mmCIF file of C-alpha atoms in Angstrom:
data_model
loop_
_atom_site.group_PDB
_atom_site.id
_atom_site.type_symbol
_atom_site.label_atom_id
_atom_site.label_comp_id
_atom_site.label_asym_id
_atom_site.label_seq_id
_atom_site.Cartn_x
_atom_site.Cartn_y
_atom_site.Cartn_z
ATOM 1 C CA MET A 90 49.955 -78.635 -59.486
ATOM 2 C CA GLU A 91 48.123 -75.427 -60.200
ATOM 3 C CA ALA A 92 49.701 -73.101 -62.678
ATOM 4 C CA LYS A 93 50.809 -69.733 -61.323
ATOM 5 C CA GLY A 94 48.350 -67.881 -63.566
ATOM 6 C CA GLU A 95 45.441 -69.985 -62.296
ATOM 7 C CA VAL A 96 46.392 -69.219 -58.674
ATOM 8 C CA GLU A 97 46.499 -65.485 -59.387
ATOM 9 C CA ILE A 98 43.118 -65.582 -61.161
ATOM 10 C CA SER A 99 41.631 -67.520 -58.248
ATOM 11 C CA ALA A 100 42.947 -64.949 -55.747
ATOM 12 C CA VAL A 101 41.528 -62.075 -57.791
ATOM 13 C CA SER A 102 38.170 -63.840 -57.993
ATOM 14 C CA VAL A 103 38.092 -64.221 -54.220
ATOM 15 C CA VAL A 104 38.768 -60.516 -53.720
ATOM 16 C CA LEU A 105 36.392 -59.234 -56.387
ATOM 17 C CA GLY A 106 33.702 -61.668 -55.320
ATOM 18 C CA ASP A 107 33.708 -60.396 -51.718
ATOM 19 C CA CYS A 108 31.159 -57.561 -51.468
ATOM 20 C CA ASP A 109 32.826 -56.125 -48.349
ATOM 21 C CA LEU A 110 36.198 -55.934 -50.099
ATOM 22 C CA LEU A 111 34.525 -54.578 -53.236
ATOM 23 C CA ALA A 112 33.011 -51.767 -51.191
ATOM 24 C CA GLU A 113 36.447 -50.802 -49.856
ATOM 25 C CA ILE A 114 37.827 -50.781 -53.408
ATOM 26 C CA PHE A 115 34.885 -48.751 -54.728
ATOM 27 C CA LEU A 116 35.506 -46.125 -52.042
ATOM 28 C CA LEU A 117 38.806 -45.375 -53.801
ATOM 29 C CA LEU A 118 36.979 -44.264 -56.958
ATOM 30 C CA ALA A 119 37.105 -40.525 -57.520
ATOM 31 C CA PHE A 120 33.757 -39.811 -59.188
ATOM 32 C CA PRO A 121 30.199 -41.157 -59.219
ATOM 33 C CA THR A 122 30.608 -41.709 -62.969
ATOM 34 C CA ASP A 123 33.343 -44.260 -62.161
ATOM 35 C CA LEU A 124 30.929 -45.965 -59.777
ATOM 36 C CA VAL A 125 28.296 -46.245 -62.518
ATOM 37 C CA ARG A 126 30.802 -47.929 -64.832
ATOM 38 C CA ALA A 127 31.883 -50.322 -62.071
ATOM 39 C CA ALA A 128 28.251 -51.226 -61.340
ATOM 40 C CA ALA A 129 27.779 -52.139 -65.011
ATOM 41 C CA VAL A 130 30.371 -54.938 -64.850
ATOM 42 C CA CYS A 131 28.051 -57.539 -63.351
ATOM 43 C CA ARG A 132 25.146 -57.973 -60.966
ATOM 44 C CA ARG A 133 27.355 -58.677 -57.963
ATOM 45 C CA TRP A 134 29.184 -55.408 -58.438
ATOM 46 C CA LEU A 135 25.845 -53.659 -58.958
ATOM 47 C CA ARG A 136 24.592 -54.989 -55.619
ATOM 48 C CA ALA A 137 27.754 -53.807 -53.873
ATOM 49 C CA ALA A 138 27.546 -50.334 -55.444
ATOM 50 C CA SER A 139 23.815 -50.024 -54.717
ATOM 51 C CA ASP A 140 23.977 -50.898 -51.040
ATOM 52 C CA PRO A 141 22.577 -47.906 -49.071
ATOM 53 C CA ALA A 142 25.223 -48.179 -46.349
ATOM 54 C CA PHE A 143 27.979 -48.116 -48.983
ATOM 55 C CA LEU A 144 26.402 -45.150 -50.800
ATOM 56 C CA ARG A 145 26.363 -43.165 -47.543
ATOM 57 C CA ARG A 146 30.070 -43.869 -47.064
ATOM 58 C CA PHE A 147 30.840 -43.029 -50.694
ATOM 59 C CA ARG A 148 29.017 -39.703 -50.412
ATOM 60 C CA ASP A 149 30.960 -38.815 -47.260
ATOM 61 C CA THR A 150 34.269 -39.292 -49.071
ATOM 62 C CA ASN A 151 33.068 -38.146 -52.514
ATOM 63 C CA PRO A 152 30.317 -35.522 -52.095
ATOM 64 C CA PRO A 153 28.488 -34.501 -55.283
ATOM 65 C CA ARG A 154 30.704 -32.160 -57.293
ATOM 66 C CA LEU A 155 29.771 -28.600 -58.157
ATOM 67 C CA LEU A 156 29.953 -28.367 -61.953
ATOM 68 C CA GLY A 157 29.176 -24.669 -62.244
ATOM 69 C CA PHE A 158 26.424 -22.141 -61.694
ATOM 70 C CA TYR A 159 23.704 -20.319 -63.572
ATOM 71 C CA LEU A 160 24.090 -16.562 -63.297
ATOM 72 C CA THR A 161 21.096 -14.355 -64.088
ATOM 73 C CA THR A 162 21.868 -10.717 -64.828
ATOM 74 C CA PHE A 163 19.915 -7.756 -66.117
ATOM 75 C CA SER A 164 20.779 -4.485 -67.766
ATOM 76 C CA THR A 165 19.770 -1.139 -66.297
ATOM 77 C CA ASN A 166 19.427 0.171 -69.880
ATOM 78 C CA SER A 167 16.448 -2.103 -70.655
ATOM 79 C CA THR A 168 13.185 -3.173 -69.084
ATOM 80 C CA ASN A 169 12.685 -6.788 -67.932
ATOM 81 C CA GLN A 170 15.637 -7.911 -70.030
ATOM 82 C CA PHE A 171 17.374 -10.785 -68.255
ATOM 83 C CA GLY A 172 20.317 -12.835 -69.429
ATOM 84 C CA VAL A 173 21.350 -16.279 -68.199
ATOM 85 C CA ASP A 174 24.838 -17.753 -68.490
ATOM 86 C CA PHE A 175 26.187 -21.055 -67.263
ATOM 87 C CA ILE A 176 29.644 -20.528 -65.794
ATOM 88 C CA PRO A 177 31.696 -23.733 -65.220
ATOM 89 C CA MET A 178 33.712 -24.006 -62.050
ATOM 90 C CA LEU A 179 37.397 -24.072 -62.913
ATOM 91 C CA PRO A 180 39.622 -25.940 -62.764
ATOM 92 C CA GLN A 181 37.748 -29.225 -63.209
ATOM 93 C CA PRO A 182 39.216 -32.732 -63.434
ATOM 94 C CA PRO A 183 39.107 -34.053 -67.038
ATOM 95 C CA GLU A 184 36.298 -36.447 -66.092
ATOM 96 C CA LEU A 185 33.987 -33.614 -65.013
ATOM 97 C CA ALA A 186 35.163 -31.191 -67.688
ATOM 98 C CA ALA A 187 33.968 -33.738 -70.246
ATOM 99 C CA VAL A 188 30.558 -33.881 -68.527
ATOM 100 C CA VAL A 189 30.226 -30.103 -68.809
ATOM 101 C CA ARG A 190 31.275 -30.139 -72.486
ATOM 102 C CA ARG A 191 28.774 -32.872 -73.355
ATOM 103 C CA GLY A 192 25.906 -31.381 -71.353
ATOM 104 C CA GLY A 193 23.289 -28.946 -72.579
ATOM 105 C CA PHE A 194 23.794 -26.312 -69.908
ATOM 106 C CA GLY A 195 23.105 -23.335 -72.148
ATOM 107 C CA LEU A 196 19.501 -22.193 -72.530
ATOM 108 C CA ASP A 197 19.807 -20.421 -75.891
ATOM 109 C CA PHE A 198 18.176 -23.274 -77.789
ATOM 110 C CA TYR A 199 14.829 -22.469 -76.155
ATOM 111 C CA GLY A 200 14.735 -19.339 -78.305
ATOM 112 C CA SER A 201 13.607 -17.054 -75.495
ATOM 113 C CA ARG A 202 15.248 -13.785 -74.545
ATOM 114 C CA SER A 203 13.400 -13.692 -71.212
ATOM 115 C CA THR A 204 14.704 -16.946 -69.753
ATOM 116 C CA ARG A 205 15.478 -17.067 -66.051
ATOM 117 C CA VAL A 206 16.656 -19.912 -63.840
ATOM 118 C CA MET A 207 14.572 -20.159 -60.673
ATOM 119 C CA ASP A 208 16.147 -23.138 -58.892
ATOM 120 C CA CYS A 209 18.537 -26.076 -59.324
ATOM 121 C CA LEU A 210 18.304 -29.395 -57.503
ATOM 122 C CA ASN A 211 19.564 -32.915 -58.149
ATOM 123 C CA GLY A 212 20.680 -32.332 -61.720
ATOM 124 C CA ARG A 213 17.638 -30.342 -62.855
ATOM 125 C CA ALA A 214 16.970 -26.642 -63.332
ATOM 126 C CA ILE A 215 13.606 -24.898 -63.052
ATOM 127 C CA VAL A 216 13.441 -22.236 -65.774
ATOM 128 C CA TYR A 217 11.015 -19.423 -66.475
ATOM 129 C CA LEU A 218 10.758 -18.362 -70.104
ATOM 130 C CA PHE A 219 8.609 -16.812 -72.799
ATOM 131 C CA ARG A 220 7.565 -19.607 -75.164
ATOM 132 C CA ASP A 221 4.843 -19.971 -77.800
ATOM 133 C CA GLY A 222 3.491 -16.528 -77.029
ATOM 134 C CA ASP A 223 3.225 -17.025 -73.269
ATOM 135 C CA PHE A 224 5.336 -17.177 -70.127
ATOM 136 C CA THR A 225 5.796 -20.652 -68.689
ATOM 137 C CA TYR A 226 7.766 -22.625 -66.109
ATOM 138 C CA GLY A 227 9.449 -25.924 -66.821
ATOM 139 C CA GLU A 228 12.164 -28.413 -65.911
ATOM 140 C CA HIS A 229 15.414 -28.456 -67.884
ATOM 141 C CA ASN A 230 17.794 -31.408 -67.525
ATOM 142 C CA PRO A 231 21.256 -30.211 -68.681
ATOM 143 C CA LEU A 232 22.785 -33.691 -68.464
ATOM 144 C CA HIS A 233 20.062 -35.050 -70.790
ATOM 145 C CA PRO A 234 19.172 -32.091 -73.054
ATOM 146 C CA ALA A 235 17.532 -34.356 -75.659
ATOM 147 C CA ARG A 236 14.610 -34.802 -73.279
ATOM 148 C CA GLY A 237 13.655 -31.194 -73.889
ATOM 149 C CA LEU A 238 11.702 -28.953 -71.555
ATOM 150 C CA LEU A 239 9.188 -30.554 -69.205
ATOM 151 C CA THR A 240 6.506 -27.868 -69.111
ATOM 152 C CA PHE A 241 4.599 -27.322 -65.875
ATOM 153 C CA PRO A 242 0.820 -26.763 -65.786
ATOM 154 C CA ARG A 243 -0.386 -23.165 -65.784
ATOM 155 C CA LEU A 244 -0.018 -21.572 -62.366
ATOM 156 C CA PRO A 245 -2.774 -19.866 -60.352
ATOM 157 C CA MET A 246 -3.402 -16.245 -61.243
ATOM 158 C CA MET A 247 -2.279 -13.554 -58.816
ATOM 159 C CA ASP A 248 -4.928 -11.988 -56.607
ATOM 160 C CA ASP A 249 -4.554 -8.210 -56.821
ATOM 161 C CA ARG A 250 -6.036 -7.892 -53.342
ATOM 162 C CA LYS A 251 -3.110 -9.747 -51.768
ATOM 163 C CA HIS A 252 0.418 -8.625 -51.052
ATOM 164 C CA TYR A 253 2.627 -11.655 -51.726
ATOM 165 C CA ILE A 254 5.751 -12.168 -49.662
ATOM 166 C CA PHE A 255 6.793 -14.774 -52.187
ATOM 167 C CA ARG A 256 5.302 -17.031 -54.865
ATOM 168 C CA ASP A 257 7.742 -19.690 -55.977
ATOM 169 C CA PHE A 258 8.468 -23.335 -56.681
ATOM 170 C CA LEU A 259 9.797 -25.648 -54.010
ATOM 171 C CA SER A 260 11.328 -28.955 -55.061
ATOM 172 C CA LYS A 261 11.636 -32.218 -53.206
ATOM 173 C CA GLU A 262 13.674 -35.300 -54.081
ATOM 174 C CA CYS A 263 11.451 -38.285 -54.836
ATOM 175 C CA GLY A 264 13.240 -41.496 -55.829
ATOM 176 C CA ASN A 265 15.359 -40.710 -58.896
ATOM 177 C CA GLY A 266 13.229 -37.680 -59.746
ATOM 178 C CA LEU A 267 11.801 -34.525 -58.225
ATOM 179 C CA SER A 268 8.387 -33.396 -57.101
ATOM 180 C CA TYR A 269 7.510 -29.724 -57.426
ATOM 181 C CA PHE A 270 5.236 -27.638 -55.248
ATOM 182 C CA TRP A 271 3.961 -24.135 -55.979
ATOM 183 C CA PHE A 272 3.950 -22.209 -52.714
ATOM 184 C CA GLU A 273 2.415 -18.815 -52.010
ATOM 185 C CA LEU A 274 2.791 -16.757 -48.850
ATOM 186 C CA ASP A 275 0.868 -13.520 -48.656
ATOM 187 C CA TYR A 276 0.915 -10.749 -46.109
ATOM 188 C CA SER A 277 -2.019 -9.784 -43.948
ATOM 189 C CA ALA A 278 -1.888 -7.111 -41.272
ATOM 190 C CA THR A 279 -4.107 -9.260 -39.058
ATOM 191 C CA THR A 280 -2.445 -12.622 -39.637
ATOM 192 C CA GLN A 281 -0.475 -14.234 -36.846
ATOM 193 C CA ILE A 282 1.757 -17.244 -37.436
ATOM 194 C CA SER A 283 2.762 -19.258 -34.413
ATOM 195 C CA GLY A 284 2.445 -16.173 -32.243
ATOM 196 C CA LEU A 285 4.637 -14.051 -34.542
ATOM 197 C CA HIS A 286 2.970 -10.998 -36.017
ATOM 198 C CA SER A 287 3.401 -10.943 -39.778
ATOM 199 C CA SER A 288 4.591 -7.337 -39.743
ATOM 200 C CA MET A 289 7.895 -8.870 -38.613
ATOM 201 C CA LEU A 290 8.340 -10.718 -41.894
ATOM 202 C CA TYR A 291 11.337 -9.356 -43.720
ATOM 203 C CA ALA A 292 13.502 -11.775 -45.704
ATOM 204 C CA LEU A 293 13.415 -14.619 -48.222
ATOM 205 C CA SER A 294 15.201 -17.881 -47.582
ATOM 206 C CA PHE A 295 13.260 -21.119 -47.726
ATOM 207 C CA PHE A 296 13.421 -24.767 -48.764
ATOM 208 C CA LEU A 297 11.396 -27.987 -48.579
ATOM 209 C CA VAL A 298 12.604 -31.249 -47.066
ATOM 210 C CA ASP A 299 10.846 -34.187 -45.382
ATOM 211 C CA ASP A 300 7.389 -32.636 -45.910
ATOM 212 C CA LYS A 301 8.415 -29.506 -44.031
ATOM 213 C CA ILE A 302 9.013 -26.012 -45.395
ATOM 214 C CA TYR A 303 11.697 -24.016 -43.581
ATOM 215 C CA MET A 304 11.316 -20.261 -44.011
ATOM 216 C CA GLY A 305 13.869 -17.706 -42.911
ATOM 217 C CA ILE A 306 11.436 -14.820 -43.243
ATOM 218 C CA THR A 307 11.245 -13.181 -39.831
ATOM 219 C CA VAL A 308 13.692 -11.026 -37.936
ATOM 220 C CA HIS A 309 14.409 -13.520 -35.171
ATOM 221 C CA SER A 310 13.279 -17.045 -36.074
ATOM 222 C CA ILE A 311 12.788 -19.684 -38.751
ATOM 223 C CA LEU A 312 9.176 -20.650 -39.400
ATOM 224 C CA VAL A 313 8.581 -24.360 -40.051
ATOM 225 C CA LEU A 314 5.417 -25.435 -41.843
ATOM 226 C CA ASP A 315 4.604 -29.142 -41.476
ATOM 227 C CA LEU A 316 2.658 -30.059 -44.615
ATOM 228 C CA THR A 317 1.336 -33.291 -43.116
ATOM 229 C CA SER A 318 -0.325 -31.587 -40.133
ATOM 230 C CA SER A 319 -0.701 -28.043 -41.550
ATOM 231 C CA THR A 320 0.863 -26.623 -38.398
ATOM 232 C CA PHE A 321 3.555 -24.012 -37.788
ATOM 233 C CA SER A 322 6.461 -24.061 -35.365
ATOM 234 C CA ALA A 323 9.445 -21.786 -34.910
ATOM 235 C CA ILE A 324 13.199 -22.187 -34.449
ATOM 236 C CA GLU A 325 14.799 -19.178 -32.791
ATOM 237 C CA TYR A 326 17.942 -17.784 -34.412
ATOM 238 C CA PRO A 327 21.191 -17.798 -32.456
ATOM 239 C CA ASP A 328 21.297 -14.711 -30.230
ATOM 240 C CA THR A 329 24.109 -13.094 -32.202
ATOM 241 C CA VAL A 330 22.339 -13.517 -35.569
ATOM 242 C CA ALA A 331 18.957 -11.802 -35.128
ATOM 243 C CA PHE A 332 18.834 -8.333 -36.729
ATOM 244 C CA ASN A 333 22.424 -8.777 -37.838
ATOM 245 C CA GLY A 334 23.379 -8.822 -41.539
ATOM 246 C CA GLU A 335 22.482 -11.240 -44.311
ATOM 247 C CA ILE A 336 20.976 -14.663 -43.554
ATOM 248 C CA MET A 337 20.397 -17.729 -45.745
ATOM 249 C CA LEU A 338 19.342 -21.274 -44.922
ATOM 250 C CA SER A 339 20.274 -24.626 -46.444
ATOM 251 C CA ARG A 340 19.491 -28.303 -45.963
ATOM 252 C CA ALA A 341 21.628 -30.368 -43.606
ATOM 253 C CA ASP A 342 21.940 -34.132 -43.342
ATOM 254 C CA GLY A 343 19.726 -35.783 -40.758
ATOM 255 C CA SER A 344 16.777 -33.366 -41.168
ATOM 256 C CA GLY A 345 18.844 -30.478 -39.894
ATOM 257 C CA VAL A 346 19.208 -26.849 -40.937
ATOM 258 C CA CYS A 347 22.323 -24.835 -41.713
ATOM 259 C CA LEU A 348 22.250 -21.075 -41.296
ATOM 260 C CA VAL A 349 24.821 -18.820 -42.945
ATOM 261 C CA ASN A 350 25.116 -15.293 -41.621
ATOM 262 C CA VAL A 351 27.399 -12.582 -42.994
ATOM 263 C CA ASN A 352 27.886 -9.154 -41.502
ATOM 264 C CA GLU A 353 30.658 -6.665 -42.249
ATOM 265 C CA LEU A 354 32.609 -9.294 -44.212
ATOM 266 C CA GLN A 355 32.462 -11.743 -41.305
ATOM 267 C CA LEU A 356 30.796 -15.047 -42.262
ATOM 268 C CA ARG A 357 29.480 -17.565 -39.745
ATOM 269 C CA VAL A 358 28.016 -21.018 -40.324
ATOM 270 C CA TRP A 359 25.581 -22.490 -37.797
ATOM 271 C CA LEU A 360 24.053 -25.980 -37.560
ATOM 272 C CA HIS A 361 20.747 -26.921 -35.913
ATOM 273 C CA ARG A 362 19.944 -30.627 -35.552
ATOM 274 C CA GLY A 363 16.679 -30.580 -33.589
ATOM 275 C CA CYS A 364 14.271 -29.255 -36.222
ATOM 276 C CA ASP A 365 10.945 -29.850 -34.509
ATOM 277 C CA GLY A 366 10.871 -26.323 -33.151
ATOM 278 C CA SER A 367 11.492 -27.367 -29.555
ATOM 279 C CA MET A 368 14.633 -29.492 -29.341
ATOM 280 C CA GLY A 369 18.276 -28.935 -30.135
ATOM 281 C CA ASP A 370 20.619 -25.963 -30.000
ATOM 282 C CA TRP A 371 22.564 -24.018 -32.562
ATOM 283 C CA LEU A 372 26.195 -25.018 -33.005
ATOM 284 C CA LEU A 373 28.651 -22.538 -34.508
ATOM 285 C CA VAL A 374 30.686 -24.713 -36.882
ATOM 286 C CA ASN A 375 32.745 -22.142 -38.795
ATOM 287 C CA THR A 376 33.772 -18.481 -38.767
ATOM 288 C CA ILE A 377 35.531 -16.973 -41.781
ATOM 289 C CA CYS A 378 36.764 -13.414 -42.254
ATOM 290 C CA LEU A 379 36.325 -12.350 -45.882
ATOM 291 C CA ARG A 380 38.292 -9.132 -45.649
ATOM 292 C CA ASP A 381 41.688 -10.777 -46.085
ATOM 293 C CA PHE A 382 40.431 -12.798 -49.055
ATOM 294 C CA CYS A 383 39.158 -9.634 -50.718
ATOM 295 C CA ALA A 384 42.561 -8.057 -50.278
ATOM 296 C CA ASP A 385 44.289 -11.114 -51.765
ATOM 297 C CA LEU A 386 41.904 -11.080 -54.755
ATOM 298 C CA LYS A 387 42.352 -7.307 -55.167
ATOM 299 C CA ILE A 388 38.621 -6.719 -54.670
ATOM 300 C CA SER A 389 37.436 -3.507 -53.059
ATOM 301 C CA ASN A 390 34.670 -0.960 -53.474
ATOM 302 C CA SER A 391 36.911 0.836 -55.969
ATOM 303 C CA THR A 392 36.690 -2.128 -58.381
ATOM 304 C CA THR A 393 33.002 -1.578 -59.109
ATOM 305 C CA GLU A 394 31.269 1.279 -60.852
ATOM 306 C CA ASN A 395 27.905 0.666 -59.174
ATOM 307 C CA ASP A 396 28.028 4.022 -57.460
ATOM 308 C CA ASP A 397 24.259 4.181 -57.149
ATOM 309 C CA GLU A 398 24.219 1.302 -54.660
ATOM 310 C CA ASP A 399 24.307 2.350 -51.042
ATOM 311 C CA ASP A 400 25.353 -1.037 -49.644
ATOM 312 C CA GLU A 401 28.605 -1.620 -51.475
ATOM 313 C CA ASP A 402 30.467 -2.243 -48.244
ATOM 314 C CA ASP A 403 28.319 -5.280 -47.453
ATOM 315 C CA ALA A 404 28.522 -8.867 -48.669
ATOM 316 C CA PHE A 405 25.339 -10.376 -50.048
ATOM 317 C CA ILE A 406 24.627 -14.111 -49.972
ATOM 318 C CA HIS A 407 23.458 -15.439 -53.342
ATOM 319 C CA ALA A 408 23.367 -19.193 -52.686
ATOM 320 C CA VAL A 409 24.354 -21.783 -50.084
ATOM 321 C CA GLY A 410 25.043 -25.457 -50.806
ATOM 322 C CA ASP A 411 23.593 -28.359 -48.845
ATOM 323 C CA ASN A 412 25.271 -28.734 -45.447
ATOM 324 C CA ALA A 413 26.665 -25.227 -46.081
ATOM 325 C CA GLU A 414 29.576 -26.851 -47.905
ATOM 326 C CA PHE A 415 29.941 -23.780 -50.126
ATOM 327 C CA VAL A 416 28.599 -20.243 -50.401
ATOM 328 C CA PHE A 417 28.234 -17.862 -53.347
ATOM 329 C CA LEU A 418 28.588 -14.232 -52.310
ATOM 330 C CA GLN A 419 28.412 -10.872 -54.006
ATOM 331 C CA VAL A 420 31.109 -8.592 -52.640
ATOM 332 C CA TYR A 421 31.834 -5.184 -54.188
ATOM 333 C CA GLY A 422 30.035 -6.168 -57.393
ATOM 334 C CA CYS A 423 31.948 -9.448 -57.855
ATOM 335 C CA VAL A 424 30.700 -13.001 -57.322
ATOM 336 C CA LEU A 425 32.884 -15.044 -54.986
ATOM 337 C CA TYR A 426 32.794 -18.791 -54.430
ATOM 338 C CA LEU A 427 33.709 -19.829 -50.890
ATOM 339 C CA ASP A 428 34.529 -23.476 -50.173
ATOM 340 C CA VAL A 429 33.597 -23.529 -46.497
ATOM 341 C CA ARG A 430 35.309 -26.864 -45.844
ATOM 342 C CA SER A 431 38.726 -25.588 -46.950
ATOM 343 C CA SER A 432 38.106 -21.856 -46.314
ATOM 344 C CA ALA A 433 39.256 -21.165 -49.893
ATOM 345 C CA VAL A 434 37.791 -18.276 -51.880
ATOM 346 C CA GLN A 435 37.699 -17.908 -55.664
ATOM 347 C CA LYS A 436 36.493 -14.959 -57.744
ATOM 348 C CA VAL A 437 34.190 -16.497 -60.358
ATOM 349 C CA TYR A 438 32.485 -13.501 -61.971
ATOM 350 C CA ARG A 439 32.892 -9.769 -62.388
ATOM 351 C CA PRO A 440 30.622 -7.644 -64.633
ATOM 352 C CA THR A 441 32.387 -6.276 -67.678
ATOM 353 C CA GLN A 442 29.872 -3.478 -68.212
ATOM 354 C CA SER A 443 28.858 -0.837 -65.705
ATOM 355 C CA ASN A 444 25.158 -1.204 -66.527
ATOM 356 C CA THR A 445 25.085 -4.937 -65.662
ATOM 357 C CA ARG A 446 23.478 -5.946 -62.376
ATOM 358 C CA LEU A 447 23.436 -9.341 -60.722
ATOM 359 C CA SER A 448 20.016 -10.898 -60.160
ATOM 360 C CA SER A 449 20.582 -14.443 -58.889
ATOM 361 C CA THR A 450 23.028 -17.345 -58.707
ATOM 362 C CA HIS A 451 21.958 -20.998 -58.821
ATOM 363 C CA PRO A 452 24.684 -23.635 -58.311
ATOM 364 C CA PHE A 453 24.457 -26.811 -60.400
ATOM 365 C CA VAL A 454 25.621 -29.896 -58.501
ATOM 366 C CA MET A 455 25.883 -33.408 -59.933
ATOM 367 C CA PRO A 456 22.797 -35.493 -59.058
ATOM 368 C CA TRP A 457 22.905 -37.891 -56.152
ATOM 369 C CA PRO A 458 22.604 -40.829 -55.811
ATOM 370 C CA PRO A 459 23.929 -41.944 -59.211
ATOM 371 C CA ILE A 460 21.440 -43.931 -61.264
ATOM 372 C CA LEU A 461 22.750 -47.498 -61.212
ATOM 373 C CA SER A 462 19.611 -49.336 -62.321
ATOM 374 C CA CYS A 463 20.753 -49.199 -65.953
ATOM 375 C CA ALA A 464 23.262 -51.914 -65.037
ATOM 376 C CA ALA A 465 20.610 -54.370 -63.859
ATOM 377 C CA GLY A 466 20.819 -56.447 -67.058
ATOM 378 C CA MET A 467 24.527 -57.130 -66.730
ATOM 379 C CA ARG A 468 25.859 -60.663 -66.492
ATOM 380 C CA SER A 469 26.264 -62.468 -63.199
ATOM 381 C CA CYS A 470 29.723 -62.837 -61.686
#
């Protein structure tokens, strides 16, 4: 007769040895860090945690967490003097608060007073700083600060004969790392892009995904540059968006595009699935009035001393998360964090000095997918 303890152990073994049941149990974990620890138990658990179908389900229920954001400011009392601070999102669960405490999010150790953050993606930050007597770009990994700065090769010199619309890095996820592209777009009075005269170029919102660059730079459409064919196409804005307020784009799952538009403290989120320039329609997925939130947070144009700015009554979009899950806005001199999914707004920054101006905001989100390959040498079970 089997002992009771042996029966219980046998039942547990059956459950924990079933990959389908394991996946259901793993879905109950709260953080990707818990998933990494579970994958390190044995190879069977690693296989269950690494399954692409499971990882898609886990991401749906546990999207990568926003740890904080890099805020670049400058002082009107100095020339080209920028300051960068990492501001954690609060409150954080103890698990993530420990990640922030252990990480090397600050940039002071680079010894440069001209450091700026240019972009953040998948756990890395592109920084621009003065180092060893010269300005340089590089990759900083806050979660692994001991790796130091990965310095990029010297960039092409500017051509004084050209008027650049933008010159910037674009990043693309590649396995567990990133690939970086230096992209330049210059203005020519005679240039035509996909039938759109370049005199209509006006804004800056762009990203790279699936070998395509999406550029929100014209008054009525998104330009799409296919890097594989070197061809342009266009996605028309929704009728109510063109010429109307602030616009910013973000990546969406399934090779889609999210468009966030804010005008007179009214924020709208649009989704476009057919991103080949000819198929698909815009879907309005959310509308949020910011005026009531500003009243609740006691934010108005009387709370800022930036009297020299003519557009205080407007809201400015600083950053939009993937799938437009969150938005960072500047309203009346304050930085607001809007969780679009819950329609909750939080004031995360307000200048303490009247001569401080906001330059840019770059959210730092935990990398995805979690790196599980470190568990490959675990025992079999």
